[in-house]
PDB file of C-alpha atoms in Angstrom:
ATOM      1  CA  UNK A   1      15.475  48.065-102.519  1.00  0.00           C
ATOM      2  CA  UNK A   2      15.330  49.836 -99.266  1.00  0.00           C
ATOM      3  CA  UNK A   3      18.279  49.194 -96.945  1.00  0.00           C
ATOM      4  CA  UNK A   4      15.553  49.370 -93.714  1.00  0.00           C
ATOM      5  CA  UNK A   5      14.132  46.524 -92.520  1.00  0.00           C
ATOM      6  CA  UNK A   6      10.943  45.322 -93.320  1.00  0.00           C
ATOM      7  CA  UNK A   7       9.181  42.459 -92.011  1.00  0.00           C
ATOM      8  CA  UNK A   8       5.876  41.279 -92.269  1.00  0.00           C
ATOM      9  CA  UNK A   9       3.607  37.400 -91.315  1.00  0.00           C
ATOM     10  CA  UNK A  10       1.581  35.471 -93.775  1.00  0.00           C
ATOM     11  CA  UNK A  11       1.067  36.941 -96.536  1.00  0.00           C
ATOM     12  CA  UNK A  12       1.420  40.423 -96.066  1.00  0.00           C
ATOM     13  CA  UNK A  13       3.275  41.818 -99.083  1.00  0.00           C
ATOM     14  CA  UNK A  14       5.781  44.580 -98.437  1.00  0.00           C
ATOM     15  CA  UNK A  15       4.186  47.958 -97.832  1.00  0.00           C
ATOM     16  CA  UNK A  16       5.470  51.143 -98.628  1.00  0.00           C
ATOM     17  CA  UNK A  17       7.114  53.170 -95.650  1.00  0.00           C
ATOM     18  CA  UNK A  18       5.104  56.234 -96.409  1.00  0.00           C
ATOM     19  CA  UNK A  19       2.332  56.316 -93.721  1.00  0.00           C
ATOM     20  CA  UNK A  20       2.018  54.092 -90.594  1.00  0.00           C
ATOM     21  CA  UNK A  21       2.402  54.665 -86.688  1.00  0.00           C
ATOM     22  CA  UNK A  22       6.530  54.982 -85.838  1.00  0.00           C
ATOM     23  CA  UNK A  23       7.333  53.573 -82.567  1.00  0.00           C
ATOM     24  CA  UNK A  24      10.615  54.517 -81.177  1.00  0.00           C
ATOM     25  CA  UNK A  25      12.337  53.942 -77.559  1.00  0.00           C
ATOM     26  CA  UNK A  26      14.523  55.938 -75.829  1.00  0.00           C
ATOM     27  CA  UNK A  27      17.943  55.350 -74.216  1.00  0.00           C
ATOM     28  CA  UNK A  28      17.182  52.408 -71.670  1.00  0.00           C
ATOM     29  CA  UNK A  29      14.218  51.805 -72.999  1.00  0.00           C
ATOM     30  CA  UNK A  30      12.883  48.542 -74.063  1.00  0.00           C
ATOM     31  CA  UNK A  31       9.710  47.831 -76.079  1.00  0.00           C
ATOM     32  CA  UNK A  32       7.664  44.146 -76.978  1.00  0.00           C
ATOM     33  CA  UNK A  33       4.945  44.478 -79.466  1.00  0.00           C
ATOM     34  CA  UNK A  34       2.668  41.102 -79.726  1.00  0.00           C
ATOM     35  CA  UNK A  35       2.490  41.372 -84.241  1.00  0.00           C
ATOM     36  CA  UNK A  36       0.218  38.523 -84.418  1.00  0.00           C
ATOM     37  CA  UNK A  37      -0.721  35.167 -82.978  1.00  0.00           C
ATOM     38  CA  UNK A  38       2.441  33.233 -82.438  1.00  0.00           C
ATOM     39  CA  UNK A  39       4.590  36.254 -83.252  1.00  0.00           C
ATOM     40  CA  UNK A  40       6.228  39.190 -81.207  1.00  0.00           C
ATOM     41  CA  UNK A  41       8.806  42.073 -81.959  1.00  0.00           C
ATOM     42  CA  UNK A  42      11.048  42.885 -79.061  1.00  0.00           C
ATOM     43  CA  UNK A  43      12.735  46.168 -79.706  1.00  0.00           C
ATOM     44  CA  UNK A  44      15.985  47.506 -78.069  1.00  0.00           C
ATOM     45  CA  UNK A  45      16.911  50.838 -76.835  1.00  0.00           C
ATOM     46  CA  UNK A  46      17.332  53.520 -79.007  1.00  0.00           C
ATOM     47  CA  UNK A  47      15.463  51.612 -82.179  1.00  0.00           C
ATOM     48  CA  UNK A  48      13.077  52.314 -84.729  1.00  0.00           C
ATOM     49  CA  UNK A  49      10.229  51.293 -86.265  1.00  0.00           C
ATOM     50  CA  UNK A  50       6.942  51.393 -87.865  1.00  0.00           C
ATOM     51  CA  UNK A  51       4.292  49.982 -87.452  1.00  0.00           C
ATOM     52  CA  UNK A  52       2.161  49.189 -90.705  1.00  0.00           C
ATOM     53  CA  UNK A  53      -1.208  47.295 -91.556  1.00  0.00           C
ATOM     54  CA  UNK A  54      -2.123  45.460 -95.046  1.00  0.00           C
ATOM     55  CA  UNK A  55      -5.338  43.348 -95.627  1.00  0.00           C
ATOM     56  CA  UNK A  56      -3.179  40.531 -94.446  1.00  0.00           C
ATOM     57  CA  UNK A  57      -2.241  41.282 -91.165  1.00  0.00           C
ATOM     58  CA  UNK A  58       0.609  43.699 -89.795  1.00  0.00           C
ATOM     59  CA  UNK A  59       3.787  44.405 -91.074  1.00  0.00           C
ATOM     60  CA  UNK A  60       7.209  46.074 -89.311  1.00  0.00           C
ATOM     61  CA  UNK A  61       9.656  48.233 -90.846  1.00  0.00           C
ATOM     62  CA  UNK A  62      12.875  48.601 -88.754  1.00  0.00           C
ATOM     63  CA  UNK A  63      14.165  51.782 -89.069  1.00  0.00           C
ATOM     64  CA  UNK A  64      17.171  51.881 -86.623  1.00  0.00           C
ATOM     65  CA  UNK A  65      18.845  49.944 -83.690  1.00  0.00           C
ATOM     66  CA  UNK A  66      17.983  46.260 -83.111  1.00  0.00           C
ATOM     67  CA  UNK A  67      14.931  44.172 -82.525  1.00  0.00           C
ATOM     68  CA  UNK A  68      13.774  40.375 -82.286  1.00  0.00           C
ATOM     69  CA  UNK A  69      11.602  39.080 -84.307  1.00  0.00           C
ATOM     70  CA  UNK A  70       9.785  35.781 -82.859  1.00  0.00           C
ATOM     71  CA  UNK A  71       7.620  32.771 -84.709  1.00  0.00           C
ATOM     72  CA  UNK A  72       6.672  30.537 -82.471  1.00  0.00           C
ATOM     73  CA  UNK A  73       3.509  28.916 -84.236  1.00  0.00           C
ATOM     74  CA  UNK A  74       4.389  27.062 -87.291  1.00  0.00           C
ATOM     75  CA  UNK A  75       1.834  27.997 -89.204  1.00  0.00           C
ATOM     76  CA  UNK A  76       2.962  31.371 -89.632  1.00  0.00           C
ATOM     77  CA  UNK A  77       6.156  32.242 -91.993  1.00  0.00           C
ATOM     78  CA  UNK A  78       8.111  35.672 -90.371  1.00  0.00           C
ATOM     79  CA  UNK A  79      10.224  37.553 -93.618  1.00  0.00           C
ATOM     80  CA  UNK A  80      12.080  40.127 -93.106  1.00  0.00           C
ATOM     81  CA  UNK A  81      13.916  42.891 -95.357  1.00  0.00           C
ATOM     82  CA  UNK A  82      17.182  44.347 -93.964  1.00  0.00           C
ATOM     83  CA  UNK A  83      20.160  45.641 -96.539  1.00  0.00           C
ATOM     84  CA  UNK A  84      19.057  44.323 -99.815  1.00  0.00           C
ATOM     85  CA  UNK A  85      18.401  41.349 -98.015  1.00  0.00           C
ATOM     86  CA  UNK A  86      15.059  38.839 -97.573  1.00  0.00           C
ATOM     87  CA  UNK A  87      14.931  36.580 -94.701  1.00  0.00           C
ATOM     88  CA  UNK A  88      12.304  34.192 -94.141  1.00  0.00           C
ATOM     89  CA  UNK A  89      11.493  31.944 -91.006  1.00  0.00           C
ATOM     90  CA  UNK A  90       9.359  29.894 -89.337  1.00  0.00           C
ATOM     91  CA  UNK A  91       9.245  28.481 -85.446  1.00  0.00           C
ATOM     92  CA  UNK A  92      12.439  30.374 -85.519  1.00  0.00           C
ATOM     93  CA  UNK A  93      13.883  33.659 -83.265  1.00  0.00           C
ATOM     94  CA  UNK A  94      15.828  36.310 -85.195  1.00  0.00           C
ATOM     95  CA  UNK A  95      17.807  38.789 -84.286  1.00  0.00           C
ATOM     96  CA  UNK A  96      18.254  42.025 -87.100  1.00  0.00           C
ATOM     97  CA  UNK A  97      20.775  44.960 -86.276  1.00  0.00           C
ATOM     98  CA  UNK A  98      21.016  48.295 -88.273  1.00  0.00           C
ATOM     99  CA  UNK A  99      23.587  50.760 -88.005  1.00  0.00           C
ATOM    100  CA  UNK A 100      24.105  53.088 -90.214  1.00  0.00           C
ATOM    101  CA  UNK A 101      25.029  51.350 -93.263  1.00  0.00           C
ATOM    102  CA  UNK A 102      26.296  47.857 -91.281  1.00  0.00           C
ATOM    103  CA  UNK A 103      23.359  45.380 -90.648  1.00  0.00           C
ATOM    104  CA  UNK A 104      23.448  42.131 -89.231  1.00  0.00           C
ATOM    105  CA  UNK A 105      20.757  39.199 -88.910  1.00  0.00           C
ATOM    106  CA  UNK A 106      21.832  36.250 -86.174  1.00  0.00           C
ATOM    107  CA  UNK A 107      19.534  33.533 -85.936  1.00  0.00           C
ATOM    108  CA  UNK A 108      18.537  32.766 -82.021  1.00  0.00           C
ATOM    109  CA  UNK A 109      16.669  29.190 -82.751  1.00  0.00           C
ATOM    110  CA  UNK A 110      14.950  27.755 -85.361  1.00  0.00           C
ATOM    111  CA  UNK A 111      16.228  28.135 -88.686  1.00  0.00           C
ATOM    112  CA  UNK A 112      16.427  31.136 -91.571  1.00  0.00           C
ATOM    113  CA  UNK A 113      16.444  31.279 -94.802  1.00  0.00           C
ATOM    114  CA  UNK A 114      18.401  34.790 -96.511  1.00  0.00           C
ATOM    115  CA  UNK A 115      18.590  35.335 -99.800  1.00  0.00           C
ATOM    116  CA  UNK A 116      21.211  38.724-100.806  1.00  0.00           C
ATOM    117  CA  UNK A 117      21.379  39.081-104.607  1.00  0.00           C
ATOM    118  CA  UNK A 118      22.469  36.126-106.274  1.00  0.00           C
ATOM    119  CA  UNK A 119      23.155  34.526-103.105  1.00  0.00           C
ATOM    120  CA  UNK A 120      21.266  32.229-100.670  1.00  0.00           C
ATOM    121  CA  UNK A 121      22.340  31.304 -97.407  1.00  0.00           C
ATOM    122  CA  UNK A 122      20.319  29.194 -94.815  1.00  0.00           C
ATOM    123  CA  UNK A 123      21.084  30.366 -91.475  1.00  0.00           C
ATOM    124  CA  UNK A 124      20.780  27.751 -87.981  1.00  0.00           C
ATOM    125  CA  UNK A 125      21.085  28.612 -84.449  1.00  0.00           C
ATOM    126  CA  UNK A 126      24.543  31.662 -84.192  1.00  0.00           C
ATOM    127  CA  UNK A 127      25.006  31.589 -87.524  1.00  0.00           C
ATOM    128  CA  UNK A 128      25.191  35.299 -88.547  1.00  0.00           C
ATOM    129  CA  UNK A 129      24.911  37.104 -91.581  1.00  0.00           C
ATOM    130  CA  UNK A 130      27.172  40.545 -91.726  1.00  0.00           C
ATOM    131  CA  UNK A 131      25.531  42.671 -94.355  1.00  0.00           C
ATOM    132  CA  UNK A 132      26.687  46.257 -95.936  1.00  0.00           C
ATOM    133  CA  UNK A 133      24.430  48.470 -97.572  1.00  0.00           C
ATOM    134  CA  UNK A 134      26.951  51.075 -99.091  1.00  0.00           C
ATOM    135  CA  UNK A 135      28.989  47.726-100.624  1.00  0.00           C
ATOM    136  CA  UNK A 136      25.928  45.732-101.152  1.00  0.00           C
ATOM    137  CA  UNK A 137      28.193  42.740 -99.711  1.00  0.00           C
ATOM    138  CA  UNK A 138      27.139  39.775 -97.354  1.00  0.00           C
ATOM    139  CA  UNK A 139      29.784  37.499 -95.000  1.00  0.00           C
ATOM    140  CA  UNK A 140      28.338  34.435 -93.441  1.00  0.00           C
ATOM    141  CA  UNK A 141      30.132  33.750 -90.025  1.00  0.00           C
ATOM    142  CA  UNK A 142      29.518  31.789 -86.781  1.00  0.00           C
ATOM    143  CA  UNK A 143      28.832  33.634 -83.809  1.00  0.00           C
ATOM    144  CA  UNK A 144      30.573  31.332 -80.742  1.00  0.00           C
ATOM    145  CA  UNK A 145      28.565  29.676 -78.423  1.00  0.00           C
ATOM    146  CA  UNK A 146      30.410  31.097 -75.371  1.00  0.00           C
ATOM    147  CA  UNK A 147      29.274  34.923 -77.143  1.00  0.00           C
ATOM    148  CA  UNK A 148      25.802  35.954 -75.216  1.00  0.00           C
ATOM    149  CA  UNK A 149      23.453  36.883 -77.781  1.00  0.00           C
ATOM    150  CA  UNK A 150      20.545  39.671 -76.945  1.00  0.00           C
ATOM    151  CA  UNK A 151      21.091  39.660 -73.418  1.00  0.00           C
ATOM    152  CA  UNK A 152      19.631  42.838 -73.021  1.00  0.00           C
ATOM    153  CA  UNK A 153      16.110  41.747 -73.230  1.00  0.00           C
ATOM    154  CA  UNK A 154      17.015  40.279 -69.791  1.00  0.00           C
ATOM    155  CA  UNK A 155      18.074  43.636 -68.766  1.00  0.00           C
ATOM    156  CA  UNK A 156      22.075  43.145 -68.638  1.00  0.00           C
ATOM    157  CA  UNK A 157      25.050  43.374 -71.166  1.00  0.00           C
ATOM    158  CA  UNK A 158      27.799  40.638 -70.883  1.00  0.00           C
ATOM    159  CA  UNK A 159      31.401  41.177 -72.135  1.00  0.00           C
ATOM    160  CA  UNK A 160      34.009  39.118 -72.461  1.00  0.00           C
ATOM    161  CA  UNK A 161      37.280  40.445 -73.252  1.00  0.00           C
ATOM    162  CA  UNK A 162      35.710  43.497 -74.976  1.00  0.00           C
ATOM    163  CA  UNK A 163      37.897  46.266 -76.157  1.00  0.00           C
ATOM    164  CA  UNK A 164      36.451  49.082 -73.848  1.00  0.00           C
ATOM    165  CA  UNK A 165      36.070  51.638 -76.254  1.00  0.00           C
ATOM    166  CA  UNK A 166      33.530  49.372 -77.940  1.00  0.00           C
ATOM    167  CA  UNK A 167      32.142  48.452 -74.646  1.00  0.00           C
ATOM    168  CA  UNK A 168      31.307  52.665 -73.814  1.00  0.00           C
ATOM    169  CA  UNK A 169      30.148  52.977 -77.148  1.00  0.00           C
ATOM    170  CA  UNK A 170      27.409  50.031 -76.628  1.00  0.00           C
ATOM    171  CA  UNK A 171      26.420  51.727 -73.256  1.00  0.00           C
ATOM    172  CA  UNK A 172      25.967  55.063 -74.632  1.00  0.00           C
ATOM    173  CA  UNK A 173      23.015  54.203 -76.118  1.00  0.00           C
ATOM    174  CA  UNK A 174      21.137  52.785 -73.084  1.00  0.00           C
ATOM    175  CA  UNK A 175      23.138  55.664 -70.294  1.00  0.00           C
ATOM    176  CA  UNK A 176      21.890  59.247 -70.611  1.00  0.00           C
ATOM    177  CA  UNK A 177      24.370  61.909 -70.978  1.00  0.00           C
ATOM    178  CA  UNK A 178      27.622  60.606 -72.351  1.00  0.00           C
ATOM    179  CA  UNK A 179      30.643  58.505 -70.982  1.00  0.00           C
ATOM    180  CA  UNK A 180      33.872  59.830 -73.106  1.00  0.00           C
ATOM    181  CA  UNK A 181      37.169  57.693 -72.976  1.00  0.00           C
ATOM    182  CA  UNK A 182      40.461  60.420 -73.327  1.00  0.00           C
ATOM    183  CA  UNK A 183      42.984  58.340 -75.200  1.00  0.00           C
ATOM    184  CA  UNK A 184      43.136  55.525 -78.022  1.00  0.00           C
ATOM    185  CA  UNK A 185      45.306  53.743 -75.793  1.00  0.00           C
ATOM    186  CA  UNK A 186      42.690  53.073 -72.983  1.00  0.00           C
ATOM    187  CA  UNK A 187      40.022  52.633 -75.293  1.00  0.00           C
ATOM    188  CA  UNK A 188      42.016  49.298 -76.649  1.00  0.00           C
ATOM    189  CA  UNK A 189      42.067  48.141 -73.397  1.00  0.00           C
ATOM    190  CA  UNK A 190      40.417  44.659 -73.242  1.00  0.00           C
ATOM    191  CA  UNK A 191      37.483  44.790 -69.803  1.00  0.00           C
ATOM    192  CA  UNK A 192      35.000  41.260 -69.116  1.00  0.00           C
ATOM    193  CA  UNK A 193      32.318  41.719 -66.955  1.00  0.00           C
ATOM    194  CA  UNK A 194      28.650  41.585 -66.773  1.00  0.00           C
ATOM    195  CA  UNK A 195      26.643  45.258 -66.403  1.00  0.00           C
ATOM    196  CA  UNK A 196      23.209  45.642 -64.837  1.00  0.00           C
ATOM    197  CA  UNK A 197      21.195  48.163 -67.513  1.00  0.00           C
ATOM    198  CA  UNK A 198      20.044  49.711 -64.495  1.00  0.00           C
ATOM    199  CA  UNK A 199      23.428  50.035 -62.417  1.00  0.00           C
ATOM    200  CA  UNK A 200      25.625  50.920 -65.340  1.00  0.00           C
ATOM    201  CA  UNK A 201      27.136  53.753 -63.748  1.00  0.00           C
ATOM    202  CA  UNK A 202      28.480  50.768 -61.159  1.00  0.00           C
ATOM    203  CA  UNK A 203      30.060  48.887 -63.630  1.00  0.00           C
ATOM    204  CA  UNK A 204      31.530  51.768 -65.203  1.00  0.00           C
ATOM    205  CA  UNK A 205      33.821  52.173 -61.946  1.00  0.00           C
ATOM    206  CA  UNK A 206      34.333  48.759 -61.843  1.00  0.00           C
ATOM    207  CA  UNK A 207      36.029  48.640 -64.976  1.00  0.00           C
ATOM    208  CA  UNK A 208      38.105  51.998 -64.276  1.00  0.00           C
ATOM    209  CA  UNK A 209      39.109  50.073 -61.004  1.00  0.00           C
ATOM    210  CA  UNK A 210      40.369  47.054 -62.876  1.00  0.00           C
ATOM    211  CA  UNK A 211      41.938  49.381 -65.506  1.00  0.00           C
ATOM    212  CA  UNK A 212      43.400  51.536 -62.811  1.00  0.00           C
ATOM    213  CA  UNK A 213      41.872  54.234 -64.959  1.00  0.00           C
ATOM    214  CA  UNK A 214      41.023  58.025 -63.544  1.00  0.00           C
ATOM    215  CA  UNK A 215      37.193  58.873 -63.235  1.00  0.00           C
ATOM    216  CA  UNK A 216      35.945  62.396 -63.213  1.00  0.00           C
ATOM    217  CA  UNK A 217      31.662  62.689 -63.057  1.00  0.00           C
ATOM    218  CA  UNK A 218      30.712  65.837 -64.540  1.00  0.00           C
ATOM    219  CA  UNK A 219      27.213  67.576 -64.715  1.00  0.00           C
ATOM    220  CA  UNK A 220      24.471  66.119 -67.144  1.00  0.00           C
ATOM    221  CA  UNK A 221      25.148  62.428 -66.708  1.00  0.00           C
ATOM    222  CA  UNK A 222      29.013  63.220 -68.694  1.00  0.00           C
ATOM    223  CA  UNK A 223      31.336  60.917 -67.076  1.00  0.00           C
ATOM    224  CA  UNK A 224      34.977  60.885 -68.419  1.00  0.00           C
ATOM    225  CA  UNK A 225      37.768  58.044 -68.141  1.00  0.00           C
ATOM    226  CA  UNK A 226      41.314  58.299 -68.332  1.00  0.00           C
TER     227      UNK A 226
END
């Protein structure tokens, strides 16, 4: 089985990948695609996906970066492929993740049903399923309710004692140019704060502030810390 995504309403059967209209946003960008009556695709920067028709309705392939997936009339069931996994929901949100061979699927609301192998897992509101393609593994786990889910579909990022090296890693895919941290020692260093997607370059002295961390801004949008 393909390690992409695949999702499709109703009936549709999986489709093949060849074929089909590939949409795709760029750094900061943020896409929503109405799939059908009742159901939507939100896609995040940097992301994905195509775009395919059967003679049941539409389908969605995720081919990169993150999107959510969104039911709301119950008389449509949303399933979704993502790392040799099937998830199926209905008046339910969904969130799926793809990177590189890591995937994820967090359920928003609603309930989802995942099924990985030999395995079945029923997933409520912030449980989240970690998935590995290479390993072909699957970890249930609870995602804490104080942990902002998909925030950037409201246009910010929240962190809460975030190393910052994952933090500048996140915001390198919604910043152009590049932010580069010199030094393992102030990547581990733990940052909490909330950063506008269109004033990240704001936060991003904030946080050297707080860190007491040197700032150099450098042609083509290259900032580095430290």
């Amino acid at each position: 089985a393909s390690a992409a995504g695949l999702a499709w309403i109703g009936g549709v059967r999986p489709l093949t990948s060849e074929g089909g209209d590939v949409l795709a946003t760029d750094k900061g960008e943020r896409r929503r695609v109405a799939l059908a009556p009742g159901a939507t695709l939100e896609l995040n920067t940097a992301s994905r996906i195509r775009l395919l028709d059967g003679a049941g309705g539409r389908a969605v392939e995720l081919l990169r970066g993150e999107a959510v997936l969104t039911v709301a009339a119950s008389a449509l069931t949303l399933v979704a492929r993502l790392a040799d996994a099937s998830i199926a929901a209905r008046t339910a949100q969904v969130l799926l993740r793809r990177d590189g061979d890591a995937a994820s699927v967090l359920c928003l609301s609603g309930e989802a049903h995942v099924d990985h192998g030999s395995e079945a897992f029923t997933l409520g509101a912030r449980d989240k399923l970690l998935l590995d393609a290479a390993a072909q593994t699957a970890r249930l786990a609870r995602a804490p309710a104080s942990e902002p889910a998909a925030t950037w579909r409201t246009g910010q990022l929240v962190y809460e004692d975030r190393r910052l090296g994952d933090v500048v890693e996140e915001l390198n895919r919604y910043r152009p140019g590049r932010i580069v941290i010199r030094g393992e020692n102030l990547a581990d260093r733990r940052v909490t704060g909330v950063v506008q997607l269109d004033r990240i370059d704001g936060a991003l002295t904030n946080f050297a502030r707080s860190l007491n961390a040197p700032m150099t801004r450098l042609p083509g949008g290259v900032v580095i810390l430290g």
